[in-house]
């Protein structure tokens, strides 16, 4: 593992850190020339780009960063540096997409766990309150809960503006009790 100037170490082949970003390049077999694969925001994207290029250039002799992903890497149209660079960019983009999907799935699992824990807490609080005889108004921090609910039952519902007033009063007071 080579140390980079910014102090970050790479655990992947064919990449290095430069200015907070990750760059990848690969040497063509039996040549001194290198193919620049690009600059990427994450080390995993740069490593995937290197893997795609290594498979195209070295085939079975390629040392890969992610051997389990070997079948998913794009195959370049030709052995030209431009086509290899394009395949490498596509591999990096696919890695970023997969990483985002994994993060979304992880977030959904975390949200479900929190909801489950909240539901269990509320259920145990309510059952604890009823079994021990605790005051639910006090437990949920709502003083006068039952009194407010009863008061709400005494109010007449709001009437639409085109509803005929049967009592003869046209003052529009909505606080009257219903008369049966």
XYZ file of C-alpha atoms in Angstrom:
180
model
C 0.000 0.000 0.000
C 1.456 3.251 -1.074
C 1.002 6.360 0.974
C -0.361 9.354 -0.865
C 0.722 12.975 -0.407
C -2.524 13.839 1.366
C -1.954 11.094 3.942
C -4.684 8.774 2.662
C -3.647 5.218 1.975
C -5.192 3.126 -0.746
C -6.084 -0.459 -0.140
C -6.868 -0.922 -3.829
C -4.645 -1.592 -6.850
C -4.151 1.068 -9.503
C -5.468 4.092 -7.627
C -4.145 6.908 -5.486
C -5.454 9.978 -3.727
C -4.844 13.407 -5.180
C -6.319 16.517 -3.622
C -9.086 14.705 -1.777
C -10.198 12.785 -4.870
C -9.171 9.405 -6.189
C -7.412 8.906 -9.500
C -6.915 5.730 -11.465
C -4.577 4.745 -14.276
C -3.236 1.509 -15.699
C -0.110 0.540 -17.607
C -0.612 -1.161 -20.939
C 0.959 -4.654 -21.005
C 4.493 -4.794 -22.448
C 4.534 -1.005 -22.942
C 5.701 1.933 -20.871
C 2.602 3.934 -21.721
C -0.212 4.391 -19.199
C -3.923 4.887 -19.804
C -5.470 7.574 -17.641
C -8.837 6.268 -16.405
C -10.058 9.339 -14.570
C -10.621 11.150 -11.306
C -13.361 9.859 -9.008
C -14.957 11.023 -5.743
C -14.507 7.676 -3.958
C -11.795 5.054 -3.809
C -14.306 2.319 -4.675
C -15.276 4.043 -7.933
C -11.610 4.445 -8.924
C -10.939 0.795 -8.037
C -13.900 -0.371 -10.144
C -12.592 1.685 -13.079
C -9.176 0.056 -12.673
C -10.770 -3.411 -12.552
C -12.678 -2.858 -15.809
C -9.510 -1.667 -17.552
C -7.402 -4.499 -16.096
C -9.883 -7.096 -17.349
C -9.822 -5.554 -20.821
C -6.016 -5.359 -21.010
C -4.796 -8.327 -18.981
C -7.774 -10.715 -19.060
C -7.048 -13.782 -16.889
C -3.796 -12.316 -15.536
C -5.591 -9.277 -14.077
C -5.306 -8.652 -10.346
C -8.702 -7.227 -9.386
C -9.860 -5.134 -6.472
C -13.353 -6.650 -6.594
C -13.067 -10.160 -8.062
C -16.681 -10.971 -7.195
C -17.856 -8.197 -9.551
C -15.845 -9.453 -12.512
C -18.920 -10.519 -14.526
C -20.667 -7.156 -14.091
C -17.910 -4.975 -15.590
C -18.533 -3.576 -19.081
C -16.409 -4.843 -21.961
C -14.816 -2.114 -24.111
C -15.682 -2.057 -27.825
C -11.980 -2.162 -28.748
C -8.566 -2.047 -27.119
C -8.153 1.665 -27.808
C -7.476 3.889 -24.763
C -10.723 5.818 -25.395
C -12.858 2.652 -25.316
C -11.059 1.341 -22.234
C -11.551 4.709 -20.531
C -15.287 4.619 -21.408
C -15.695 1.107 -20.003
C -13.836 2.166 -16.848
C -16.111 5.196 -16.415
C -19.186 2.983 -16.840
C -17.882 0.559 -14.196
C -17.263 3.446 -11.790
C -20.753 4.838 -12.391
C -22.302 1.412 -11.775
C -20.356 1.158 -8.510
C -21.632 4.570 -7.415
C -25.198 3.572 -8.288
C -24.867 0.317 -6.358
C -23.412 2.193 -3.402
C -26.362 4.639 -3.407
C -28.857 1.754 -3.563
C -27.104 0.051 -0.656
C -27.224 3.293 1.339
C -30.947 3.731 0.564
C -31.688 0.161 1.633
C -29.695 0.642 4.821
C -31.596 3.857 5.557
C -34.939 2.110 5.016
C -33.954 -0.711 7.370
C -32.864 1.823 9.999
C -36.150 3.718 9.664
C -38.150 0.492 10.030
C -36.155 -0.453 13.141
C -36.773 2.965 14.710
C -40.501 2.754 13.948
C -40.666 -0.741 15.447
C -38.821 0.406 18.589
C -41.148 3.417 18.902
C -44.231 1.210 18.475
C -42.935 -1.230 21.079
C -42.207 1.622 23.498
C -45.675 3.089 23.041
C -47.326 -0.301 23.385
C -45.412 -1.137 26.539
C -46.134 2.326 27.991
C -49.848 1.972 27.390
C -49.997 -1.575 28.722
C -47.883 -0.542 31.715
C -50.236 2.348 32.401
C -53.317 0.151 32.322
C -51.781 -2.712 34.308
C -50.243 -0.554 37.049
C -53.063 1.965 37.166
C -51.044 4.968 36.033
C -52.815 8.037 34.813
C -52.569 8.124 31.005
C -52.974 11.913 31.010
C -49.832 12.188 33.109
C -48.003 9.486 31.130
C -48.488 11.238 27.783
C -48.015 14.742 29.181
C -51.543 15.915 28.364
C -53.250 17.330 31.434
C -57.036 17.604 31.177
C -57.155 15.207 28.234
C -60.516 13.679 29.154
C -62.041 17.046 30.050
C -60.983 18.505 26.686
C -62.396 15.486 24.849
C -65.729 15.830 26.680
C -65.882 19.559 25.959
C -65.294 18.836 22.283
C -68.357 16.575 22.251
C -70.568 19.477 23.421
C -69.761 21.739 20.492
C -71.962 21.711 17.432
C -70.213 20.948 14.192
C -69.553 23.777 11.765
C -72.294 24.206 9.205
C -71.778 24.968 5.529
C -72.557 28.529 4.486
C -75.488 27.421 2.294
C -77.147 25.364 5.076
C -80.612 26.729 6.031
C -80.871 27.888 9.645
C -83.832 26.037 11.203
C -83.947 28.007 14.470
C -84.841 31.300 12.843
C -81.722 32.993 14.164
C -79.344 34.246 11.527
C -76.539 35.271 13.815
C -74.427 32.318 12.567
C -73.390 31.189 16.036
C -71.859 27.772 15.789
C -71.492 27.157 19.505
C -75.155 26.188 20.075
C -75.971 22.670 21.097
C -77.846 20.458 18.743
C -81.572 20.251 19.396
C -83.380 17.016 18.699
